[in-house]
């Protein structure tokens, strides 16, 4: 070998230097550490403090800590960037992190770096909800909390996540409907408790320990962001007690009672004239009093400032601070309480006891997370790190969630496509090759993206044209699009919305496809050689009646915002590798609906006196484009009733008023509920045989609805339960529902009390109907 030239020596040295710097950078990154208190190893004197003694009960430890703090130090723990107390070995802690559908970079508590460049990005919540799969909701939460803990261990994330959003998707124009589990209180409640359990529950099974702390938001009756000049910061939601208890509150109750959530966030809006973050009935009364919250109540960001500045609810900032703390607020996202609470104390508007109570709730949560237990590397999740983020199994779950959520709305028999007989595919549309659009809002950096175009092109030969420069589609390239469609065996149009159309602080004014998208679809359908498939990416529904009725459009899929693996899932459904099983979690209304319904009307029930049609499948009886629960499969399922009672008798005590007078309903509580006679005491079982009569395996969602007697403005129908069943071709199985008479068959009356209607109740599954009488 010849001797090296000077230039090759210098390049070797340069390479070595780069490698050395890389290793140095890597070692520095690996040495980054989480934020925690009571680091006894570094400061042995901390062992003398009771709050650092892990043997003591958490309540004693918190009381010890609170007793050691000055007033100024206490106030520092009322805000989201909680001031550290160096003398007690407590570092600054950032409360605000988000994990709506994956660890997010929204909120200052979480960061992505070279060490952890991304996290698994699941479908936006509305699509996951369309799976109607409670075990999936929990499985996603578990993966998200594992990745969050892994990032916390290397100093890149916090332990408190202000997710999920469990508001009811009441109006199709709402820009944040995409973040929610849909319009139905039961589905939203099941999603809420399932996702919260996935995030919070530890492998040790101790309900007082938290993996991470979840937060259900935005409490309550919050679903107007910015519509025709009406802003969330000043909106007063006028809500009846009936709608409050029947529609808006159930998901939050489920969060707290069933999910044992660590936090609830109060919203910006007022409810019946009171800001939610300053309403003692809603906070101390309901959340902490009735539901027994084990955790803290946090404000939406700057909402204490908002109730003073925007809503003029108090005359001074000090009064705003006092009224919020006294109402039951424990933590302020923002700095308002840090700036104005001391002044409120000095003015006698709030006492230190109320502040102690608030920070006690905050510290109890951090204690349950192990924040005061010393080095997290020596605790239960101490072994987690970057290797546990974006694992193959986590990414496969993101793809599977998208597959399970995708809803097939129309199929004239052309789907699924054959990957062998389909030689050429034209893929057209502004959402055909998008990346960030697929993950919706409150997003994080995903592990990687597979776009719809990439997914489809991975199966057959594909040509591509955006058709519009963006979803606003001010100008459509009709000529280019039709030219492509004329030559292809099948054309797939991927259209819809993104965050420029529907988003936080951005509500829609109509339900039409944006810009010239409708024209693009119609003209391509006219010109296409073969069948045309429409793939709609959006959070809310559109009035696509024109496409539904167009015989040239052979199939329609709604794919929500399908997450990082959206392209994989779309291709798997279109080419039949996955049999679609998603169902719509919200009603798709015609444009005429929103023309007569102001977004600001919070009433769920119709009102004949002013021609108000009501909202959601539970109360709206008018025309729909697609209905709640709609969704097709590539196979055919049928239902047969196996078991259900025809009569339930409620035994009343001798002196009950309804023994001597005609009653339409009874209180859904009391001895008569415990002693209901239906062959099973206070509960009975409904058994439905489900048969797959088709030639391929499929997953089916069985919806059990009830139509109660027409008392107390009861719903037209409401969802009583849902179950998933997987069946092979020509296979059948029995699905069982446990129905608690007074809980499940009752309705909420005009003053918010649950009543059970006497008379005929109709149970139905698909086309199957069964009458059931409740008598005394």
CSV table of N, CA, C and O in Angstrom, one decimal, residues 122-123 127-128 131 133 136 140 393-406 562 565-566 568-569 572-573 577-579 581 699 726:
chain,number,residue,atom,x,y,z
A,122,UNK,N,-51.0,8.6,16.7
A,122,UNK,CA,-52.2,7.9,16.4
A,122,UNK,C,-53.2,8.7,15.6
A,122,UNK,O,-53.0,9.9,15.5
A,123,UNK,N,-54.2,8.1,15.1
A,123,UNK,CA,-55.2,8.9,14.4
A,123,UNK,C,-55.8,9.9,15.3
A,123,UNK,O,-55.9,9.8,16.5
A,127,UNK,N,-61.5,9.7,14.6
A,127,UNK,CA,-61.4,8.5,13.8
A,127,UNK,C,-61.2,7.3,14.7
A,127,UNK,O,-61.8,6.2,14.5
A,128,UNK,N,-60.4,7.4,15.8
A,128,UNK,CA,-60.3,6.3,16.8
A,128,UNK,C,-61.7,6.0,17.4
A,128,UNK,O,-62.0,4.8,17.6
A,131,UNK,N,-64.0,3.5,15.7
A,131,UNK,CA,-63.8,2.1,15.8
A,131,UNK,C,-64.8,1.5,16.8
A,131,UNK,O,-65.0,0.3,16.9
A,133,UNK,N,-64.3,0.8,19.8
A,133,UNK,CA,-63.5,-0.3,20.4
A,133,UNK,C,-62.9,0.2,21.7
A,133,UNK,O,-61.8,0.8,21.6
A,136,UNK,N,-59.3,-0.8,22.4
A,136,UNK,CA,-58.4,0.0,21.6
A,136,UNK,C,-58.1,1.4,22.2
A,136,UNK,O,-57.0,1.8,22.2
A,140,UNK,N,-54.3,2.4,23.2
A,140,UNK,CA,-53.6,3.6,22.7
A,140,UNK,C,-53.1,4.4,23.9
A,140,UNK,O,-51.9,4.9,23.9
A,393,UNK,N,-44.1,-2.2,17.3
A,393,UNK,CA,-45.4,-2.6,17.7
A,393,UNK,C,-46.3,-1.3,18.0
A,393,UNK,O,-47.5,-1.4,17.7
A,394,UNK,N,-45.7,-0.3,18.5
A,394,UNK,CA,-46.4,1.0,18.7
A,394,UNK,C,-46.9,1.5,17.3
A,394,UNK,O,-48.0,2.0,17.2
A,395,UNK,N,-46.0,1.5,16.4
A,395,UNK,CA,-46.4,2.0,15.0
A,395,UNK,C,-47.4,1.2,14.4
A,395,UNK,O,-48.3,1.7,13.6
A,396,UNK,N,-47.4,-0.1,14.6
A,396,UNK,CA,-48.4,-1.0,14.0
A,396,UNK,C,-49.7,-0.7,14.7
A,396,UNK,O,-50.8,-0.8,14.0
A,397,UNK,N,-49.7,-0.4,16.0
A,397,UNK,CA,-51.0,-0.1,16.7
A,397,UNK,C,-51.6,1.2,16.0
A,397,UNK,O,-52.8,1.3,15.9
A,398,UNK,N,-50.7,2.2,15.7
A,398,UNK,CA,-51.2,3.4,15.0
A,398,UNK,C,-51.9,3.0,13.7
A,398,UNK,O,-53.0,3.6,13.3
A,399,UNK,N,-51.3,2.1,12.9
A,399,UNK,CA,-51.9,1.7,11.6
A,399,UNK,C,-53.2,0.9,11.9
A,399,UNK,O,-54.2,1.1,11.2
A,400,UNK,N,-53.2,0.1,12.9
A,400,UNK,CA,-54.4,-0.7,13.2
A,400,UNK,C,-55.5,0.2,13.7
A,400,UNK,O,-56.7,-0.1,13.3
A,401,UNK,N,-55.2,1.2,14.5
A,401,UNK,CA,-56.3,2.1,14.9
A,401,UNK,C,-56.9,2.8,13.7
A,401,UNK,O,-58.1,3.0,13.7
A,402,UNK,N,-56.1,3.2,12.7
A,402,UNK,CA,-56.6,3.9,11.5
A,402,UNK,C,-57.5,2.9,10.7
A,402,UNK,O,-58.6,3.2,10.3
A,403,UNK,N,-57.0,1.6,10.6
A,403,UNK,CA,-57.8,0.6,9.9
A,403,UNK,C,-59.2,0.5,10.5
A,403,UNK,O,-60.2,0.4,9.9
A,404,UNK,N,-59.2,0.3,11.9
A,404,UNK,CA,-60.4,0.1,12.6
A,404,UNK,C,-61.4,1.3,12.5
A,404,UNK,O,-62.6,1.1,12.7
A,405,UNK,N,-60.8,2.5,12.4
A,405,UNK,CA,-61.7,3.7,12.4
A,405,UNK,C,-62.3,4.0,11.0
A,405,UNK,O,-63.4,4.6,10.9
A,406,UNK,N,-61.6,3.7,9.9
A,406,UNK,CA,-62.0,4.1,8.6
A,406,UNK,C,-63.5,3.6,8.3
A,406,UNK,O,-63.8,2.4,8.5
A,562,UNK,N,-56.1,10.4,9.8
A,562,UNK,CA,-55.8,9.0,10.1
A,562,UNK,C,-54.4,8.7,10.8
A,562,UNK,O,-54.1,7.5,11.0
A,565,UNK,N,-49.7,6.6,10.0
A,565,UNK,CA,-49.8,5.4,9.1
A,565,UNK,C,-51.1,5.4,8.3
A,565,UNK,O,-51.5,4.4,7.8
A,566,UNK,N,-51.6,6.6,8.1
A,566,UNK,CA,-52.9,6.7,7.4
A,566,UNK,C,-52.9,6.1,6.0
A,566,UNK,O,-53.8,5.4,5.6
A,568,UNK,N,-51.1,3.6,4.9
A,568,UNK,CA,-51.1,2.1,5.0
A,568,UNK,C,-52.6,1.7,5.2
A,568,UNK,O,-53.0,0.7,4.5
A,569,UNK,N,-53.3,2.3,6.1
A,569,UNK,CA,-54.6,1.9,6.4
A,569,UNK,C,-55.6,2.1,5.3
A,569,UNK,O,-56.4,1.2,5.0
A,572,UNK,N,-54.9,-0.6,2.7
A,572,UNK,CA,-55.3,-1.9,3.2
A,572,UNK,C,-56.9,-2.1,3.0
A,572,UNK,O,-57.3,-3.1,2.7
A,573,UNK,N,-57.6,-1.0,3.3
A,573,UNK,CA,-59.1,-1.1,3.1
A,573,UNK,C,-59.5,-1.1,1.7
A,573,UNK,O,-60.3,-1.9,1.2
A,577,UNK,N,-57.3,-5.8,2.0
A,577,UNK,CA,-56.5,-6.5,3.0
A,577,UNK,C,-57.1,-6.4,4.4
A,577,UNK,O,-56.7,-7.1,5.3
A,578,UNK,N,-57.9,-5.4,4.5
A,578,UNK,CA,-58.7,-5.2,5.8
A,578,UNK,C,-60.1,-4.9,5.4
A,578,UNK,O,-60.4,-4.1,4.6
A,579,UNK,N,-61.0,-5.6,6.1
A,579,UNK,CA,-62.4,-5.4,5.9
A,579,UNK,C,-62.9,-4.3,6.8
A,579,UNK,O,-62.9,-4.4,8.0
A,581,UNK,N,-64.7,-1.7,9.2
A,581,UNK,CA,-65.6,-1.9,10.3
A,581,UNK,C,-66.0,-0.6,11.1
A,581,UNK,O,-66.7,-0.7,12.1
A,699,UNK,N,-65.2,-7.7,11.0
A,699,UNK,CA,-65.5,-7.3,12.4
A,699,UNK,C,-66.8,-6.4,12.4
A,699,UNK,O,-66.9,-5.6,11.5
A,726,UNK,N,-65.8,-10.3,16.0
A,726,UNK,CA,-65.1,-10.8,14.8
A,726,UNK,C,-65.6,-12.1,14.4
A,726,UNK,O,-65.6,-13.1,15.2
